[in-house]
Every structure is written in structure tokens, then in C-alpha cells.
DNA sequence: GCTATCAGTTAACTTCAGGTAACTAGTTAC
DNA sequence: GTAACTAGTTACCTGAAGTTAACTGATAGC
């Protein structure tokens, strides 16, 4: 630092740190389904987060993808998986306390998406 | 509403709307690079947002991908592309006013990513 | 003339995310 | 015995994402 001529603006190092942090987030939450699953789970109480119910609730997701994405989320401590002693066996997925930390993110993405629809409508009219 | 027995919690219809809105957001901002590019652009002043500089600033992105992603972002009104009358020709990319609406999202993803690193460290120690 | 810059494009290729469909296994109801 | 429910798994396949490297065309410096 100090005498280094910074030709950009802002501190170069911290920018790279920011990008690295975002890469981490994208790696864990990226893809077509993970944020949708997280959002779905935040909107339900645990008793309604059975595998089949989630699959029915998220339009278009296959059993294979749902199983895979839930595993990934479990590994990253975002959701818990609990086998219920019912007949037939049901499995309950629940968002963890830590997983709740992405609620603000999904909130914003929902708002942004809604707003974007409006924006597109305006563009068409103008 | 009213007499309809809602076996989940929360209103079913609005949940689907939320997921649809999130699908829109993910479609426009998803993938490995778009949010990184947006973040990079918000951290710079326009004069420093030349193609080569962006490529050097975002570690690992190829010219092909950068060109493609910038085109996508331009189509969605997130960035502008301005050819500068310099020698050799330079092209300036800038985030639009509308594009700035995702800054809160990238802010959160940066914070979440930083926090996640700390969380992982804790988990290793415990 | 040779080399380097910028801003890409193109081709040829590999990798991976995701889709489809059939299948397992345990249990219940008909 | 067969159909249906649960919660997945497995194999196969496709298309998109992404990589590498060579190339264009305009300009400038040596």
C-alpha cells in the first residue's frame, strides 16, 4: 500500500476479496433449483416439507434433481433431513437456523423479479 | 380465499408467484459470471470498465464468456456499451441506473460469502 | 517490416448441469 | 396378487456452459 499508484478506484485487494466471497455464495446457492428450494422451505412449516410435497410445490423439478440439491444443501448446513416414523416412511426437510441467513437474499430476488416484470411491461408500452 | 381449507401454511398462489419471480431473477442473473461482472462494474468508475480491464479484474473469465455475458446483460438493460473514440479503440461498459437495483443483492451475497467462510472455520475448530 | 495494443470472433473441443424414464424397497389397501 | 403410496436410485442422453487457441482488423511504436 502507501506509495502504490492505484489507477482504478477503490482498493484492489478488497475488490478481489469481494469477488471471491461472491464466488463462494454462487457455488453454494447457484444453479437452477437451490434458491427455489430454500424459498419453498422458508414458506412452509416443517410438517409440510416432505420430499413429495416439495417436488409438487416446485414446478418442474425431477426427483433426481431434488434429491441431489437437498443433499448439497444438507452438506452445507442449510437444511436438515429427518426420517419420520410413519407408514409409508416420510422424510422431513427443514431449513436450519443458519440456512435462514439466506432469507434476505431470496426476499430481494423475489422483489427484484417482481419489479423486473413491471419494468418489462413498461418497456413494451413506451 | 375465505372458506378454502389451506392445508399448507401461507397462501398457495402467492408462493408460486414468489417462486416464479425468483425464476426470472435467476434466469437473468444466474450462472457463473453475471453477478461477478455486475459487482466488478459497481466497484469501478466507467473509465476503468474497458473490456480488457474487466477480463483482467475477474479472474479466470475468457474473452468469449465475457463478451457473451456482457451481451446478455446489455439485452436485459443492466449495462451499457459505449465505443470510445480512442486509438486503439476501447469499449466502455457501465452499469445502468436500473442495473444498480441489483447492488443490494450482490452486497448480501458478498456478506453471506464472507460470513460463510467464518462459519466453515468455526465448524473445523469445533 | 515487426511487434504490440484493444475488442472481440470463430472453431473445435470437453465438461457438466439437468432431463427422462425405468427401477428399487418397504408398506398398505383392495 | 396387484396397485399405490412413500423416498429415492440408476443409467442414459442432450444441450448448454465453458475452455483453449488461433485469428481479424484497426492503430501505434520501434
Short mmCIF file of C-alpha atoms (C1' of nucleotides) in Angstrom, two decimals:
data_model
loop_
_atom_site.label_atom_id
_atom_site.label_comp_id
_atom_site.label_asym_id
_atom_site.label_seq_id
_atom_site.Cartn_x
_atom_site.Cartn_y
_atom_site.Cartn_z
CA UNK A 1 0.00 0.00 0.00
CA UNK A 2 1.13 3.55 0.64
CA UNK A 3 3.15 4.55 -2.38
CA UNK A 4 1.43 2.17 -4.78
CA UNK A 5 -0.32 4.06 -7.52
CA UNK A 6 -3.89 2.86 -7.61
CA UNK A 7 -5.07 3.56 -11.12
CA UNK A 8 -8.54 2.10 -10.61
CA UNK A 9 -10.68 3.41 -7.87
CA UNK A 10 -11.42 1.58 -4.62
CA UNK A 11 -8.89 -0.79 -3.09
CA UNK A 12 -7.85 -3.53 -5.49
CA UNK A 13 -7.33 -6.21 -2.85
CA UNK A 14 -10.68 -5.87 -1.15
CA UNK A 15 -12.42 -5.98 -4.52
CA UNK A 16 -10.87 -9.34 -5.20
CA UNK A 17 -11.94 -10.47 -1.75
CA UNK A 18 -15.47 -9.39 -2.53
CA UNK A 19 -15.47 -11.30 -5.78
CA UNK A 20 -14.10 -14.38 -4.05
CA UNK A 21 -16.82 -14.16 -1.42
CA UNK A 22 -19.44 -13.92 -4.16
CA UNK A 23 -17.92 -16.91 -5.92
CA UNK A 24 -18.37 -18.87 -2.71
CA UNK A 25 -22.00 -17.82 -2.42
CA UNK A 26 -22.69 -18.64 -6.05
CA UNK A 27 -21.06 -22.03 -5.68
CA UNK A 28 -23.28 -22.95 -2.74
CA UNK A 29 -26.52 -21.30 -3.82
CA UNK A 30 -26.13 -21.22 -7.60
CA UNK A 31 -27.91 -23.28 -10.22
CA UNK A 32 -31.49 -23.58 -11.27
CA UNK A 33 -33.00 -25.01 -8.09
CA UNK A 34 -31.22 -24.35 -4.79
CA UNK A 35 -32.63 -20.90 -4.07
CA UNK A 36 -36.10 -22.04 -5.14
CA UNK A 37 -35.89 -24.94 -2.70
CA UNK A 38 -34.69 -22.67 0.07
CA UNK A 39 -37.51 -20.25 -0.61
CA UNK A 40 -40.06 -23.02 -0.69
CA UNK A 41 -38.83 -24.32 2.66
CA UNK A 42 -38.99 -20.90 4.31
CA UNK A 43 -42.61 -20.57 3.25
CA UNK A 44 -43.70 -23.83 4.92
CA UNK A 45 -43.81 -25.37 8.35
CA UNK A 46 -41.69 -28.48 8.74
CA UNK A 47 -44.64 -30.89 8.67
CA UNK A 48 -45.26 -29.91 5.09
CA UNK A 49 -41.72 -30.26 3.87
CA UNK A 50 -41.87 -33.88 2.80
CA UNK A 51 -39.97 -34.91 -0.29
CA UNK A 52 -43.01 -35.43 -2.48
CA UNK A 53 -44.66 -32.23 -1.29
CA UNK A 54 -41.59 -30.21 -2.12
CA UNK A 55 -41.44 -31.81 -5.54
CA UNK A 56 -45.08 -30.97 -6.16
CA UNK A 57 -44.57 -27.44 -4.88
CA UNK A 58 -41.63 -26.62 -7.10
CA UNK A 59 -42.86 -26.88 -10.64
CA UNK A 60 -40.70 -28.88 -13.00
CA UNK A 61 -38.12 -30.33 -10.62
CA UNK A 62 -37.39 -34.04 -11.00
CA UNK A 63 -36.89 -36.47 -8.12
CA UNK A 64 -33.29 -36.86 -9.13
CA UNK A 65 -32.54 -33.15 -9.05
CA UNK A 66 -34.47 -32.55 -5.85
CA UNK A 67 -32.63 -35.36 -4.07
CA UNK A 68 -29.28 -34.10 -5.32
CA UNK A 69 -29.90 -30.46 -4.44
CA UNK A 70 -31.24 -31.32 -0.99
CA UNK A 71 -28.10 -33.39 -0.35
CA UNK A 72 -25.90 -30.46 -1.38
CA UNK A 73 -27.85 -28.10 0.86
CA UNK A 74 -27.61 -30.56 3.75
CA UNK A 75 -23.83 -30.84 3.33
CA UNK A 76 -23.64 -27.04 3.51
CA UNK A 77 -25.72 -26.96 6.70
CA UNK A 78 -28.60 -25.17 5.03
CA UNK A 79 -31.24 -27.83 5.63
CA UNK A 80 -31.77 -30.82 7.88
CA UNK A 81 -33.12 -34.20 6.86
CA UNK A 82 -35.21 -36.16 9.34
CA UNK A 83 -36.72 -39.55 8.69
CA UNK A 84 -40.19 -39.77 10.17
CA UNK A 85 -41.51 -42.98 11.73
CA UNK A 86 -44.67 -43.11 9.65
CA UNK A 87 -46.12 -45.61 7.19
CA UNK A 88 -45.14 -45.20 4.46
CA UNK A 89 -41.90 -43.61 5.63
CA UNK A 90 -41.75 -39.88 5.13
CA UNK A 91 -38.72 -37.65 5.23
CA UNK A 92 -38.95 -34.15 6.57
CA UNK A 93 -36.67 -31.42 5.31
CA UNK A 94 -36.29 -28.24 7.30
CA UNK A 95 -34.30 -25.08 6.91
CA UNK A 96 -31.65 -24.66 9.59
CA UNK A 97 -31.11 -21.55 11.69
CA UNK A 98 -28.03 -20.95 9.59
CA UNK A 99 -30.00 -21.54 6.42
CA UNK A 100 -32.30 -18.73 7.44
CA UNK A 101 -29.44 -16.36 6.79
CA UNK A 102 -30.22 -16.51 3.08
CA UNK A 103 -33.83 -15.37 3.54
CA UNK A 104 -32.86 -11.73 2.95
CA UNK A 105 -31.25 -12.82 -0.31
CA UNK A 106 -34.29 -14.71 -1.55
CA UNK A 107 -36.51 -11.84 -0.39
CA UNK A 108 -34.56 -9.48 -2.59
CA UNK A 109 -34.55 -11.80 -5.56
CA UNK A 110 -38.33 -12.19 -5.29
CA UNK A 111 -38.74 -8.42 -5.15
CA UNK A 112 -36.29 -7.90 -7.98
CA UNK A 113 -38.05 -10.47 -10.12
CA UNK A 114 -41.47 -8.93 -9.49
CA UNK A 115 -40.13 -5.48 -10.21
CA UNK A 116 -38.43 -6.71 -13.37
CA UNK A 117 -41.76 -7.94 -14.74
CA UNK A 118 -43.16 -4.45 -14.25
CA UNK A 119 -40.11 -2.95 -15.89
CA UNK A 120 -40.56 -5.17 -18.94
CA UNK A 121 -44.22 -4.18 -19.18
CA UNK A 122 -43.27 -0.51 -19.13
CA UNK A 123 -40.63 -1.02 -21.80
CA UNK A 124 -43.20 -2.64 -24.08
CA UNK A 125 -45.63 0.24 -23.67
CA UNK A 126 -43.12 3.05 -24.10
CA UNK B 1 -59.90 -17.43 -0.02
CA UNK B 2 -62.26 -17.47 2.95
CA UNK B 3 -63.68 -20.99 3.18
CA UNK B 4 -60.86 -22.70 1.30
CA UNK B 5 -59.05 -25.13 3.56
CA UNK B 6 -55.41 -24.27 3.28
CA UNK B 7 -53.52 -27.33 4.40
CA UNK B 8 -50.09 -25.80 3.97
CA UNK B 9 -49.47 -22.55 5.61
CA UNK B 10 -49.30 -19.22 3.80
CA UNK B 11 -51.27 -18.63 0.61
CA UNK B 12 -50.51 -21.19 -2.07
CA UNK B 13 -50.95 -18.85 -5.03
CA UNK B 14 -48.64 -16.12 -3.78
CA UNK B 15 -45.99 -18.73 -3.03
CA UNK B 16 -46.00 -19.81 -6.64
CA UNK B 17 -45.79 -16.17 -7.68
CA UNK B 18 -42.76 -15.76 -5.47
CA UNK B 19 -41.07 -18.77 -6.99
CA UNK B 20 -41.86 -17.53 -10.49
CA UNK B 21 -40.35 -14.15 -9.65
CA UNK B 22 -37.23 -15.88 -8.34
CA UNK B 23 -37.01 -17.97 -11.50
CA UNK B 24 -36.98 -14.74 -13.50
CA UNK B 25 -34.19 -13.31 -11.36
CA UNK B 26 -32.15 -16.48 -11.59
CA UNK B 27 -32.59 -16.63 -15.34
CA UNK B 28 -31.25 -13.10 -15.80
CA UNK B 29 -28.58 -13.07 -13.10
CA UNK B 30 -27.72 -16.76 -12.78
CA UNK B 31 -24.64 -18.59 -13.92
CA UNK B 32 -21.01 -18.41 -13.01
CA UNK B 33 -20.20 -14.89 -14.17
CA UNK B 34 -23.07 -12.38 -14.40
CA UNK B 35 -23.20 -11.32 -10.77
CA UNK B 36 -19.42 -11.16 -10.63
CA UNK B 37 -19.40 -8.85 -13.64
CA UNK B 38 -22.11 -6.68 -12.13
CA UNK B 39 -20.19 -6.45 -8.89
CA UNK B 40 -16.99 -5.60 -10.67
CA UNK B 41 -18.71 -2.82 -12.57
CA UNK B 42 -20.25 -1.30 -9.45
CA UNK B 43 -16.81 -1.12 -7.86
CA UNK B 44 -15.31 0.89 -10.71
CA UNK B 45 -15.80 4.19 -12.40
CA UNK B 46 -16.78 3.98 -16.04
CA UNK B 47 -13.35 4.98 -17.36
CA UNK B 48 -11.93 1.78 -15.95
CA UNK B 49 -14.56 -0.56 -17.32
CA UNK B 50 -12.87 -1.44 -20.58
CA UNK B 51 -13.19 -4.94 -21.90
CA UNK B 52 -9.61 -5.99 -21.21
CA UNK B 53 -9.63 -4.43 -17.77
CA UNK B 54 -12.75 -6.29 -16.81
CA UNK B 55 -11.24 -9.51 -18.07
CA UNK B 56 -8.10 -8.91 -16.04
CA UNK B 57 -10.17 -7.98 -12.99
CA UNK B 58 -12.33 -11.08 -13.00
CA UNK B 59 -10.01 -13.98 -12.52
CA UNK B 60 -10.49 -16.88 -14.91
CA UNK B 61 -13.04 -15.46 -17.33
CA UNK B 62 -12.29 -15.94 -21.02
CA UNK B 63 -12.83 -13.29 -23.71
CA UNK B 64 -15.57 -15.40 -25.22
CA UNK B 65 -17.52 -15.74 -22.00
CA UNK B 66 -17.06 -12.11 -21.03
CA UNK B 67 -18.31 -10.94 -24.42
CA UNK B 68 -21.31 -13.26 -24.21
CA UNK B 69 -22.25 -12.36 -20.65
CA UNK B 70 -21.90 -8.63 -21.32
CA UNK B 71 -24.19 -9.00 -24.32
CA UNK B 72 -26.79 -10.79 -22.20
CA UNK B 73 -26.58 -8.09 -19.53
CA UNK B 74 -26.90 -5.40 -22.18
CA UNK B 75 -30.03 -7.04 -23.62
CA UNK B 76 -31.52 -7.01 -20.13
CA UNK B 77 -30.77 -3.31 -19.64
CA UNK B 78 -28.26 -3.97 -16.89
CA UNK B 79 -25.23 -2.46 -18.60
CA UNK B 80 -24.48 -0.08 -21.44
CA UNK B 81 -21.81 -0.49 -24.08
CA UNK B 82 -20.12 2.61 -25.43
CA UNK B 83 -17.43 2.65 -28.09
CA UNK B 84 -14.80 5.21 -27.26
CA UNK B 85 -13.07 7.22 -29.97
CA UNK B 86 -9.56 6.34 -28.84
CA UNK B 87 -6.62 4.64 -30.52
CA UNK B 88 -6.69 1.73 -30.27
CA UNK B 89 -10.46 1.65 -29.93
CA UNK B 90 -11.70 0.97 -26.43
CA UNK B 91 -15.17 -0.04 -25.34
CA UNK B 92 -16.60 1.18 -22.11
CA UNK B 93 -19.11 -0.84 -20.19
CA UNK B 94 -21.16 0.80 -17.47
CA UNK B 95 -23.85 -0.31 -15.11
CA UNK B 96 -27.22 1.35 -15.83
CA UNK B 97 -29.40 3.07 -13.26
CA UNK B 98 -31.66 0.05 -13.49
CA UNK B 99 -28.70 -2.28 -13.15
CA UNK B 100 -27.90 -0.60 -9.84
CA UNK B 101 -31.02 -2.23 -8.45
CA UNK B 102 -29.09 -5.45 -8.01
CA UNK B 103 -26.42 -3.84 -5.83
CA UNK B 104 -28.30 -4.79 -2.65
CA UNK B 105 -28.32 -8.38 -3.90
CA UNK B 106 -24.59 -8.51 -4.60
CA UNK B 107 -23.96 -6.73 -1.29
CA UNK B 108 -25.78 -9.50 0.52
CA UNK B 109 -24.05 -12.25 -1.42
CA UNK B 110 -20.68 -10.74 -0.61
CA UNK B 111 -21.59 -10.53 3.07
CA UNK B 112 -23.03 -14.02 3.05
CA UNK B 113 -19.93 -15.42 1.37
CA UNK B 114 -17.60 -13.71 3.85
CA UNK B 115 -19.70 -14.91 6.75
CA UNK B 116 -19.80 -18.43 5.34
CA UNK B 117 -16.01 -18.59 5.36
CA UNK B 118 -16.04 -17.72 9.05
CA UNK B 119 -18.73 -20.32 9.67
CA UNK B 120 -16.64 -23.00 7.97
CA UNK B 121 -13.63 -22.05 10.10
CA UNK B 122 -15.71 -22.38 13.25
CA UNK B 123 -17.02 -25.77 12.17
CA UNK B 124 -13.48 -27.04 11.66
CA UNK B 125 -12.43 -25.89 15.13
CA UNK B 126 -15.47 -27.22 16.99
"C1'" DG C 1 8.52 -4.59 -41.61
"C1'" DC C 2 7.77 -6.45 -36.88
"C1'" DT C 3 5.52 -6.35 -32.73
"C1'" DA C 4 2.02 -4.92 -29.59
"C1'" DT C 5 -2.37 -2.95 -28.23
"C1'" DC C 6 -7.69 -3.32 -28.00
"C1'" DA C 7 -12.03 -5.77 -28.69
"C1'" DG C 8 -13.59 -9.12 -29.86
"C1'" DT C 9 -14.87 -13.70 -33.19
"C1'" DT C 10 -14.54 -18.42 -34.61
"C1'" DA C 11 -13.75 -23.33 -34.42
"C1'" DA C 12 -13.06 -27.38 -32.10
"C1'" DC C 13 -13.45 -29.47 -28.13
"C1'" DT C 14 -14.63 -31.00 -23.20
"C1'" DT C 15 -17.30 -30.86 -19.12
"C1'" DC C 16 -21.21 -30.62 -16.52
"C1'" DA C 17 -25.90 -29.38 -15.31
"C1'" DG C 18 -30.02 -31.08 -15.94
"C1'" DG C 19 -33.92 -34.05 -18.14
"C1'" DT C 20 -36.24 -38.71 -18.88
"C1'" DA C 21 -37.58 -42.92 -17.70
"C1'" DA C 22 -37.24 -47.15 -15.62
"C1'" DC C 23 -36.33 -49.27 -11.40
"C1'" DT C 24 -35.82 -50.50 -6.04
"C1'" DA C 25 -37.77 -51.23 -1.48
"C1'" DG C 26 -40.94 -51.15 2.26
"C1'" DT C 27 -45.77 -50.80 3.45
"C1'" DT C 28 -50.81 -50.53 2.93
"C1'" DA C 29 -55.27 -51.13 0.85
"C1'" DC C 30 -58.27 -53.62 -2.42
"C1'" DG D 1 -51.58 -60.57 -6.38
"C1'" DT D 2 -51.60 -56.05 -7.85
"C1'" DA D 3 -51.91 -51.34 -7.48
"C1'" DA D 4 -50.49 -47.21 -4.97
"C1'" DC D 5 -48.05 -44.64 -1.63
"C1'" DT D 6 -43.55 -43.10 0.28
"C1'" DA D 7 -38.40 -41.71 -0.97
"C1'" DG D 8 -35.45 -42.06 -3.50
"C1'" DT D 9 -31.51 -44.50 -7.16
"C1'" DT D 10 -29.66 -45.71 -11.63
"C1'" DA D 11 -28.49 -45.41 -16.42
"C1'" DC D 12 -28.73 -42.98 -20.47
"C1'" DC D 13 -28.81 -38.90 -23.02
"C1'" DT D 14 -28.87 -33.92 -24.54
"C1'" DG D 15 -27.82 -29.24 -24.65
"C1'" DA D 16 -25.76 -25.56 -22.54
"C1'" DA D 17 -21.72 -23.84 -20.34
"C1'" DG D 18 -17.23 -23.26 -20.55
"C1'" DT D 19 -12.09 -23.76 -22.28
"C1'" DT D 20 -8.25 -23.13 -25.47
"C1'" DA D 21 -6.09 -21.34 -29.17
"C1'" DA D 22 -5.88 -19.21 -33.44
"C1'" DC D 23 -7.46 -15.38 -36.00
"C1'" DT D 24 -9.34 -10.47 -37.64
"C1'" DG D 25 -8.77 -5.51 -38.29
"C1'" DA D 26 -7.61 -1.11 -36.95
"C1'" DT D 27 -3.80 1.61 -34.99
"C1'" DA D 28 0.56 2.82 -32.94
"C1'" DG D 29 5.51 2.44 -31.66
"C1'" DC D 30 10.13 0.82 -32.68
#
